[in-house]
Amino acid sequence: MLNIKTVAALAQEIKRVKESGKTIGFVPTMGALHQGHLTLVKQAREACDYVIVSVFVNPNQFNNAEDLARYPRDLERDEALLKTVGCELLFAPNVKEVYPQEDKRIFNFGMLENVMEGKHRPGHFNGVAQVVSRLFELIPADKAFFGLKDFQQLAVIQAMVKQLKLNVEIVPCPIVREQSGLAMSSRNMLLEDLQRKNAPLIAKTLLDSCNFVAHKSVDDLKTSVIQQINAVEGLEVEYFEVVDGQTLQAIQNWDDSSYVVACIAVYAGKIRLIDNVIYKNS
Ligand code: PAF
C-alpha cells in the first residue's frame, strides 16, 4: 500500500492508474478508523479495481475548536488497518496540501442544511462540501463510498455532486453497529466508562421505536424516545427528528412521506453521538 502525503505525488500515481484503465473507488475519512470504515473499503474493493482512502481531519467542518482538538488521530494504526482490507493508496495530506489557499467557497444546500446537524453545527456542511469537493478534484474516483450513519451528510454530498456536475457515483453504505448496537464512530473511543456502558441505549431506544410507528403519533413517538434517552445517566438528547428521507424536513403525520427516517444527536458527557433509523421506505 502506498502512503502518499502530497498532492504532487498523488497526481503522479493517479495518472498511472488512469492510464492503466483501472476504475477507482474512494473512501474519504478523518481517520481513527473502525470496522465501519473498513466495511466501506471492502465495498470499494468489491466494486472497483483500485481503492484509495484519504485520512484528513478537516478543520473547516468543525465549528468547535475543542471538538477539533479532541478528535482522535492515530495514522500508524489507520495504516495498519488499511493494509488488512486491500487498500492500494492511503492519502494522508496536511492542511496546506488540501487548502493551499483559504477555501472561501460558500455552498447553498437550501433546506437540506438548515435542519438537524446543519442547525446545531453552523458551517459544518459547508466545510464538508469544501473538503469533499477538493478531494474529488484530486482523486477522480468512479465511485465514492459514504456511511449512512451520517444520513444528512450523505444527502448534502449527493446535492453537491449534482450542483457541481461531478462525474462520481456516490454509494451509500449501511450503518455498522457494535455488538451492543451502538453505531460505530471514531468518537466512540473517546467515551468514558459510564458513557460507554450507557451509549448503546441510544441505538436500542431508536431501534425499539420502530415498533411504535404503527401505534403512536409522530409527536408521541418523539416525546417517548427523548424521555427514555434523557432518563439514562450521562445522556442528553440534542435533537430527535422524524423526517422525510429526501427533503430532510420534519413530518407531522406518518402519511406525510413514504420515506421516513428518524435522526438523533445525543451528548454522552462531552461526546456528541449521532444515529438514525429508517422507519419506512416504500
Ligand atoms: O464523514 C467523515 O468522516 C467526514 O465528514 C468526511 C466525509 C471524510 C469529510 O471530512
mmCIF file of C-alpha atoms and ligand atoms in Angstrom:
data_model
loop_
_atom_site.group_PDB
_atom_site.id
_atom_site.type_symbol
_atom_site.label_atom_id
_atom_site.label_comp_id
_atom_site.label_asym_id
_atom_site.label_seq_id
_atom_site.Cartn_x
_atom_site.Cartn_y
_atom_site.Cartn_z
ATOM 1 C CA MET A 1 0.000 0.000 0.000
ATOM 2 C CA LEU A 2 1.295 3.434 -0.921
ATOM 3 C CA ASN A 3 1.233 6.113 1.768
ATOM 4 C CA ILE A 4 1.151 9.464 -0.011
ATOM 5 C CA LYS A 5 1.139 12.841 1.686
ATOM 6 C CA THR A 6 1.486 15.342 -1.136
ATOM 7 C CA VAL A 7 -0.789 16.424 -3.945
ATOM 8 C CA ALA A 8 2.104 16.175 -6.429
ATOM 9 C CA ALA A 9 2.859 12.532 -5.613
ATOM 10 C CA LEU A 10 -0.856 11.734 -5.605
ATOM 11 C CA ALA A 11 -1.288 13.249 -9.088
ATOM 12 C CA GLN A 12 1.533 11.077 -10.452
ATOM 13 C CA GLU A 13 0.025 7.894 -9.080
ATOM 14 C CA ILE A 14 -3.489 8.837 -10.258
ATOM 15 C CA LYS A 15 -2.102 9.409 -13.771
ATOM 16 C CA ARG A 16 -0.536 5.949 -13.731
ATOM 17 C CA VAL A 17 -3.757 4.297 -12.501
ATOM 18 C CA LYS A 18 -5.927 6.139 -15.049
ATOM 19 C CA GLU A 19 -3.570 5.184 -17.878
ATOM 20 C CA SER A 20 -3.877 1.543 -16.879
ATOM 21 C CA GLY A 21 -7.662 1.833 -17.355
ATOM 22 C CA LYS A 22 -8.489 0.836 -13.762
ATOM 23 C CA THR A 23 -11.631 2.085 -12.022
ATOM 24 C CA ILE A 24 -11.064 3.999 -8.790
ATOM 25 C CA GLY A 25 -13.050 3.530 -5.595
ATOM 26 C CA PHE A 26 -12.575 6.262 -2.982
ATOM 27 C CA VAL A 27 -13.341 6.297 0.741
ATOM 28 C CA PRO A 28 -12.827 9.725 2.344
ATOM 29 C CA THR A 29 -12.282 9.561 6.123
ATOM 30 C CA MET A 30 -10.996 11.605 9.022
ATOM 31 C CA GLY A 31 -9.037 8.613 10.326
ATOM 32 C CA ALA A 32 -9.353 6.874 13.717
ATOM 33 C CA LEU A 33 -10.641 4.046 11.581
ATOM 34 C CA HIS A 34 -13.086 1.414 12.817
ATOM 35 C CA GLN A 35 -14.976 -1.514 11.323
ATOM 36 C CA GLY A 36 -17.487 0.892 9.762
ATOM 37 C CA HIS A 37 -14.724 2.468 7.668
ATOM 38 C CA LEU A 38 -13.211 -0.920 6.855
ATOM 39 C CA THR A 39 -16.597 -2.088 5.586
ATOM 40 C CA LEU A 40 -16.665 0.909 3.245
ATOM 41 C CA VAL A 41 -13.189 -0.042 1.995
ATOM 42 C CA LYS A 42 -14.313 -3.639 1.443
ATOM 43 C CA GLN A 43 -17.297 -2.417 -0.568
ATOM 44 C CA ALA A 44 -14.991 -0.219 -2.625
ATOM 45 C CA ARG A 45 -12.681 -3.196 -3.085
ATOM 46 C CA GLU A 46 -15.538 -5.294 -4.485
ATOM 47 C CA ALA A 47 -16.840 -2.571 -6.797
ATOM 48 C CA CYS A 48 -13.616 -1.052 -8.152
ATOM 49 C CA ASP A 49 -10.130 -2.052 -9.386
ATOM 50 C CA TYR A 50 -8.117 0.392 -7.269
ATOM 51 C CA VAL A 51 -9.026 1.665 -3.807
ATOM 52 C CA ILE A 52 -7.939 4.967 -2.311
ATOM 53 C CA VAL A 53 -8.635 6.032 1.282
ATOM 54 C CA SER A 54 -7.972 9.561 2.493
ATOM 55 C CA VAL A 55 -7.273 10.363 6.127
ATOM 56 C CA PHE A 56 -7.636 14.064 6.771
ATOM 57 C CA VAL A 57 -9.110 15.766 9.812
ATOM 58 C CA ASN A 58 -10.729 18.685 8.055
ATOM 59 C CA PRO A 59 -10.587 21.802 10.256
ATOM 60 C CA ASN A 60 -13.169 23.596 8.083
ATOM 61 C CA GLN A 61 -16.003 21.299 9.180
ATOM 62 C CA PHE A 62 -15.508 21.769 12.924
ATOM 63 C CA ASN A 63 -17.473 24.614 14.413
ATOM 64 C CA ASN A 64 -15.969 23.920 17.816
ATOM 65 C CA ALA A 65 -12.209 24.221 18.430
ATOM 66 C CA GLU A 66 -12.339 21.865 21.421
ATOM 67 C CA ASP A 67 -14.031 19.189 19.309
ATOM 68 C CA LEU A 68 -11.318 19.549 16.631
ATOM 69 C CA ALA A 69 -8.508 19.317 19.210
ATOM 70 C CA ARG A 70 -10.124 16.254 20.816
ATOM 71 C CA TYR A 71 -10.756 14.413 17.548
ATOM 72 C CA PRO A 72 -8.829 11.099 17.748
ATOM 73 C CA ARG A 73 -5.797 10.705 15.486
ATOM 74 C CA ASP A 74 -3.640 7.603 15.009
ATOM 75 C CA LEU A 75 -2.258 7.388 11.495
ATOM 76 C CA GLU A 76 0.022 4.417 12.173
ATOM 77 C CA ARG A 77 -2.888 2.332 13.379
ATOM 78 C CA ASP A 78 -5.032 3.507 10.441
ATOM 79 C CA GLU A 79 -2.302 2.496 8.015
ATOM 80 C CA ALA A 80 -2.001 -0.971 9.551
ATOM 81 C CA LEU A 81 -5.769 -1.494 9.395
ATOM 82 C CA LEU A 82 -6.000 -0.361 5.777
ATOM 83 C CA LYS A 83 -3.353 -2.892 4.775
ATOM 84 C CA THR A 84 -5.649 -5.680 6.024
ATOM 85 C CA VAL A 85 -8.509 -4.746 3.687
ATOM 86 C CA GLY A 86 -6.738 -4.300 0.380
ATOM 87 C CA CYS A 87 -6.455 -0.531 0.149
ATOM 88 C CA GLU A 88 -3.906 0.407 -2.539
ATOM 89 C CA LEU A 89 -3.302 4.031 -1.623
ATOM 90 C CA LEU A 90 -3.566 5.942 1.627
ATOM 91 C CA PHE A 91 -3.657 9.697 1.076
ATOM 92 C CA ALA A 92 -2.865 11.487 4.331
ATOM 93 C CA PRO A 93 -2.127 15.121 3.489
ATOM 94 C CA ASN A 94 -1.614 18.077 5.820
ATOM 95 C CA VAL A 95 -3.824 21.164 5.833
ATOM 96 C CA LYS A 96 -1.584 23.143 3.447
ATOM 97 C CA GLU A 97 -1.749 20.395 0.824
ATOM 98 C CA VAL A 98 -5.538 20.320 0.890
ATOM 99 C CA TYR A 99 -6.026 24.078 1.221
ATOM 100 C CA PRO A 100 -3.003 25.877 -0.311
ATOM 101 C CA GLN A 101 -5.212 28.956 -0.091
ATOM 102 C CA GLU A 102 -8.080 29.530 2.280
ATOM 103 C CA ASP A 103 -11.236 27.969 0.825
ATOM 104 C CA LYS A 104 -13.802 30.768 0.790
ATOM 105 C CA ARG A 105 -16.476 28.970 -1.196
ATOM 106 C CA ILE A 106 -19.980 29.177 0.201
ATOM 107 C CA PHE A 107 -22.303 26.367 -0.834
ATOM 108 C CA ASN A 108 -26.061 26.552 -0.705
ATOM 109 C CA PHE A 109 -27.898 23.345 0.058
ATOM 110 C CA GLY A 110 -31.147 25.125 0.903
ATOM 111 C CA MET A 111 -33.415 23.274 3.247
ATOM 112 C CA LEU A 112 -31.094 20.255 3.447
ATOM 113 C CA GLU A 113 -28.598 22.160 5.566
ATOM 114 C CA ASN A 114 -30.842 24.204 7.852
ATOM 115 C CA VAL A 115 -32.089 21.330 9.965
ATOM 116 C CA MET A 116 -30.616 18.833 12.436
ATOM 117 C CA GLU A 117 -26.782 18.762 12.103
ATOM 118 C CA GLY A 118 -26.848 21.928 9.996
ATOM 119 C CA LYS A 119 -28.881 23.779 12.604
ATOM 120 C CA HIS A 120 -26.766 22.649 15.548
ATOM 121 C CA ARG A 121 -23.372 22.830 13.830
ATOM 122 C CA PRO A 122 -23.439 26.038 11.760
ATOM 123 C CA GLY A 123 -20.949 25.932 8.883
ATOM 124 C CA HIS A 124 -20.360 22.203 9.280
ATOM 125 C CA PHE A 125 -21.780 21.137 5.924
ATOM 126 C CA ASN A 126 -20.091 23.994 4.102
ATOM 127 C CA GLY A 127 -16.790 22.653 5.441
ATOM 128 C CA VAL A 128 -17.722 19.098 4.461
ATOM 129 C CA ALA A 129 -18.623 20.244 0.932
ATOM 130 C CA GLN A 130 -15.349 22.184 0.667
ATOM 131 C CA VAL A 131 -13.180 19.222 1.611
ATOM 132 C CA VAL A 132 -15.097 16.550 -0.280
ATOM 133 C CA SER A 133 -15.201 18.604 -3.477
ATOM 134 C CA ARG A 134 -11.469 19.331 -3.114
ATOM 135 C CA LEU A 135 -10.731 15.633 -2.561
ATOM 136 C CA PHE A 136 -12.856 14.742 -5.592
ATOM 137 C CA GLU A 137 -10.785 17.217 -7.602
ATOM 138 C CA LEU A 138 -7.570 15.491 -6.504
ATOM 139 C CA ILE A 139 -8.979 11.960 -6.752
ATOM 140 C CA PRO A 140 -11.126 11.479 -9.871
ATOM 141 C CA ALA A 141 -12.914 8.430 -8.488
ATOM 142 C CA ASP A 142 -15.532 6.430 -10.341
ATOM 143 C CA LYS A 143 -17.340 5.670 -7.086
ATOM 144 C CA ALA A 144 -17.093 7.160 -3.585
ATOM 145 C CA PHE A 145 -18.381 5.358 -0.516
ATOM 146 C CA PHE A 146 -20.112 7.016 2.458
ATOM 147 C CA GLY A 147 -21.789 5.542 5.534
ATOM 148 C CA LEU A 148 -25.496 6.044 6.139
ATOM 149 C CA LYS A 149 -24.798 6.888 9.773
ATOM 150 C CA ASP A 150 -24.152 10.432 8.573
ATOM 151 C CA PHE A 151 -27.506 10.473 6.831
ATOM 152 C CA GLN A 152 -27.680 14.234 6.356
ATOM 153 C CA GLN A 153 -24.053 14.412 5.207
ATOM 154 C CA LEU A 154 -24.849 11.887 2.507
ATOM 155 C CA ALA A 155 -27.815 13.980 1.301
ATOM 156 C CA VAL A 156 -25.638 17.107 1.244
ATOM 157 C CA ILE A 157 -22.829 15.352 -0.659
ATOM 158 C CA GLN A 158 -25.298 13.985 -3.196
ATOM 159 C CA ALA A 159 -26.661 17.518 -3.669
ATOM 160 C CA MET A 160 -23.120 18.885 -4.025
ATOM 161 C CA VAL A 161 -22.209 16.322 -6.684
ATOM 162 C CA LYS A 162 -25.327 17.340 -8.614
ATOM 163 C CA GLN A 163 -24.658 21.075 -8.231
ATOM 164 C CA LEU A 164 -21.032 20.778 -9.347
ATOM 165 C CA LYS A 165 -21.975 18.240 -12.053
ATOM 166 C CA LEU A 166 -19.255 15.880 -10.841
ATOM 167 C CA ASN A 167 -18.785 12.572 -12.536
ATOM 168 C CA VAL A 168 -18.629 10.362 -9.460
ATOM 169 C CA GLU A 169 -21.170 7.848 -8.220
ATOM 170 C CA ILE A 170 -21.959 8.242 -4.523
ATOM 171 C CA VAL A 171 -22.509 4.838 -2.941
ATOM 172 C CA PRO A 172 -24.407 4.875 0.394
ATOM 173 C CA CYS A 173 -23.393 2.031 2.737
ATOM 174 C CA PRO A 174 -25.358 0.639 5.709
ATOM 175 C CA ILE A 175 -24.611 1.655 9.291
ATOM 176 C CA VAL A 176 -22.210 -0.731 11.013
ATOM 177 C CA ARG A 177 -23.020 -1.333 14.679
ATOM 178 C CA GLU A 178 -21.022 -2.693 17.592
ATOM 179 C CA GLN A 179 -22.404 -5.869 19.196
ATOM 180 C CA SER A 180 -24.151 -3.639 21.733
ATOM 181 C CA GLY A 181 -25.980 -1.899 18.871
ATOM 182 C CA LEU A 182 -24.034 1.359 19.225
ATOM 183 C CA ALA A 183 -23.380 2.819 15.773
ATOM 184 C CA MET A 184 -19.657 2.695 15.045
ATOM 185 C CA SER A 185 -17.979 6.071 15.216
ATOM 186 C CA SER A 186 -14.444 7.349 15.713
ATOM 187 C CA ARG A 187 -15.861 9.321 18.638
ATOM 188 C CA ASN A 188 -16.785 6.105 20.497
ATOM 189 C CA MET A 189 -13.175 5.705 21.580
ATOM 190 C CA LEU A 190 -13.475 8.987 23.500
ATOM 191 C CA LEU A 191 -16.292 7.690 25.712
ATOM 192 C CA GLU A 192 -15.566 7.243 29.399
ATOM 193 C CA ASP A 193 -16.643 4.056 31.193
ATOM 194 C CA LEU A 194 -20.160 5.091 32.244
ATOM 195 C CA GLN A 195 -20.862 6.763 28.891
ATOM 196 C CA ARG A 196 -19.619 3.696 27.033
ATOM 197 C CA LYS A 197 -21.868 1.497 29.163
ATOM 198 C CA ASN A 198 -24.936 3.670 28.556
ATOM 199 C CA ALA A 199 -24.407 4.856 24.966
ATOM 200 C CA PRO A 200 -25.817 1.632 23.420
ATOM 201 C CA LEU A 201 -29.201 2.670 24.863
ATOM 202 C CA ILE A 202 -29.367 5.312 22.134
ATOM 203 C CA ALA A 203 -29.469 2.665 19.410
ATOM 204 C CA LYS A 204 -31.675 0.362 21.472
ATOM 205 C CA THR A 205 -34.274 3.089 22.022
ATOM 206 C CA LEU A 206 -34.103 4.118 18.380
ATOM 207 C CA LEU A 207 -34.432 0.579 17.046
ATOM 208 C CA ASP A 208 -37.214 -0.277 19.559
ATOM 209 C CA SER A 209 -39.096 2.838 18.459
ATOM 210 C CA CYS A 210 -39.704 1.167 15.058
ATOM 211 C CA ASN A 211 -42.360 -0.893 16.853
ATOM 212 C CA PHE A 212 -44.263 2.261 17.881
ATOM 213 C CA VAL A 213 -44.691 3.586 14.357
ATOM 214 C CA ALA A 214 -47.967 1.743 13.884
ATOM 215 C CA HIS A 215 -49.352 2.708 17.320
ATOM 216 C CA LYS A 216 -48.200 6.218 18.225
ATOM 217 C CA SER A 217 -48.486 9.631 16.599
ATOM 218 C CA VAL A 218 -45.222 11.160 15.346
ATOM 219 C CA ASP A 219 -45.251 13.628 18.258
ATOM 220 C CA ASP A 220 -45.899 10.954 20.891
ATOM 221 C CA LEU A 221 -43.140 8.760 19.491
ATOM 222 C CA LYS A 222 -40.697 11.691 19.561
ATOM 223 C CA THR A 223 -41.589 12.550 23.153
ATOM 224 C CA SER A 224 -41.226 8.930 24.220
ATOM 225 C CA VAL A 225 -37.775 8.462 22.583
ATOM 226 C CA ILE A 226 -36.435 11.736 24.018
ATOM 227 C CA GLN A 227 -37.739 10.935 27.514
ATOM 228 C CA GLN A 228 -36.309 7.422 27.506
ATOM 229 C CA ILE A 229 -32.835 8.548 26.454
ATOM 230 C CA ASN A 230 -32.749 11.571 28.754
ATOM 231 C CA ALA A 231 -33.660 9.278 31.662
ATOM 232 C CA VAL A 232 -30.315 7.466 31.211
ATOM 233 C CA GLU A 233 -27.481 8.799 33.349
ATOM 234 C CA GLY A 234 -24.986 10.838 31.309
ATOM 235 C CA LEU A 235 -27.070 11.002 28.107
ATOM 236 C CA GLU A 236 -28.788 14.118 26.800
ATOM 237 C CA VAL A 237 -30.641 14.361 23.511
ATOM 238 C CA GLU A 238 -29.698 17.387 21.410
ATOM 239 C CA TYR A 239 -32.319 16.705 18.764
ATOM 240 C CA PHE A 240 -34.516 13.869 17.625
ATOM 241 C CA GLU A 241 -36.330 14.432 14.346
ATOM 242 C CA VAL A 242 -38.596 12.284 12.238
ATOM 243 C CA VAL A 243 -38.039 13.465 8.669
ATOM 244 C CA ASP A 244 -38.695 12.809 5.029
ATOM 245 C CA GLY A 245 -35.623 10.913 3.775
ATOM 246 C CA GLN A 246 -35.292 13.084 0.640
ATOM 247 C CA THR A 247 -36.021 16.614 1.851
ATOM 248 C CA LEU A 248 -34.942 16.047 5.495
ATOM 249 C CA GLN A 249 -37.926 18.150 6.616
ATOM 250 C CA ALA A 250 -39.781 17.044 9.739
ATOM 251 C CA ILE A 251 -43.047 15.220 9.135
ATOM 252 C CA GLN A 252 -46.136 15.659 11.313
ATOM 253 C CA ASN A 253 -48.048 12.524 10.306
ATOM 254 C CA TRP A 254 -46.898 9.108 9.166
ATOM 255 C CA ASP A 255 -48.714 9.591 5.833
ATOM 256 C CA ASP A 256 -46.746 12.763 5.032
ATOM 257 C CA SER A 257 -43.983 10.735 3.381
ATOM 258 C CA SER A 258 -43.286 7.265 2.008
ATOM 259 C CA TYR A 259 -39.623 7.539 3.059
ATOM 260 C CA VAL A 260 -39.395 8.258 6.776
ATOM 261 C CA VAL A 261 -36.162 8.432 8.757
ATOM 262 C CA ALA A 262 -35.587 9.165 12.434
ATOM 263 C CA CYS A 263 -32.335 11.035 13.142
ATOM 264 C CA ILE A 264 -30.850 11.699 16.556
ATOM 265 C CA ALA A 265 -27.914 13.501 18.154
ATOM 266 C CA VAL A 266 -27.099 12.775 21.780
ATOM 267 C CA TYR A 267 -24.449 14.097 24.123
ATOM 268 C CA ALA A 268 -22.763 11.366 26.165
ATOM 269 C CA GLY A 269 -20.933 13.708 28.511
ATOM 270 C CA LYS A 270 -18.979 15.955 26.131
ATOM 271 C CA ILE A 271 -19.023 13.439 23.299
ATOM 272 C CA ARG A 272 -21.631 14.019 20.634
ATOM 273 C CA LEU A 273 -23.024 10.884 19.000
ATOM 274 C CA ILE A 274 -25.418 10.613 16.069
ATOM 275 C CA ASP A 275 -27.512 7.742 14.782
ATOM 276 C CA ASN A 276 -30.566 7.134 12.644
ATOM 277 C CA VAL A 277 -33.065 4.503 11.631
ATOM 278 C CA ILE A 278 -35.264 4.199 8.553
ATOM 279 C CA TYR A 279 -38.900 3.754 9.679
ATOM 280 C CA LYS A 280 -40.216 3.189 6.177
ATOM 281 C CA ASN A 281 -39.073 3.433 2.575
ATOM 282 C CA SER A 282 -41.775 2.257 0.227
HETATM 283 O O1 PAF B 1 -17.673 11.560 7.443
HETATM 284 C C1 PAF B 1 -16.497 11.981 7.595
HETATM 285 O O2 PAF B 1 -15.639 11.313 8.151
HETATM 286 C C2 PAF B 1 -16.131 13.359 7.074
HETATM 287 O O3 PAF B 1 -17.188 14.252 7.237
HETATM 288 C C3 PAF B 1 -15.657 13.338 5.613
HETATM 289 C C4 PAF B 1 -16.721 12.902 4.654
HETATM 290 C C5 PAF B 1 -14.434 12.424 5.497
HETATM 291 C C6 PAF B 1 -15.205 14.747 5.202
HETATM 292 O O4 PAF B 1 -14.199 15.236 6.027
#
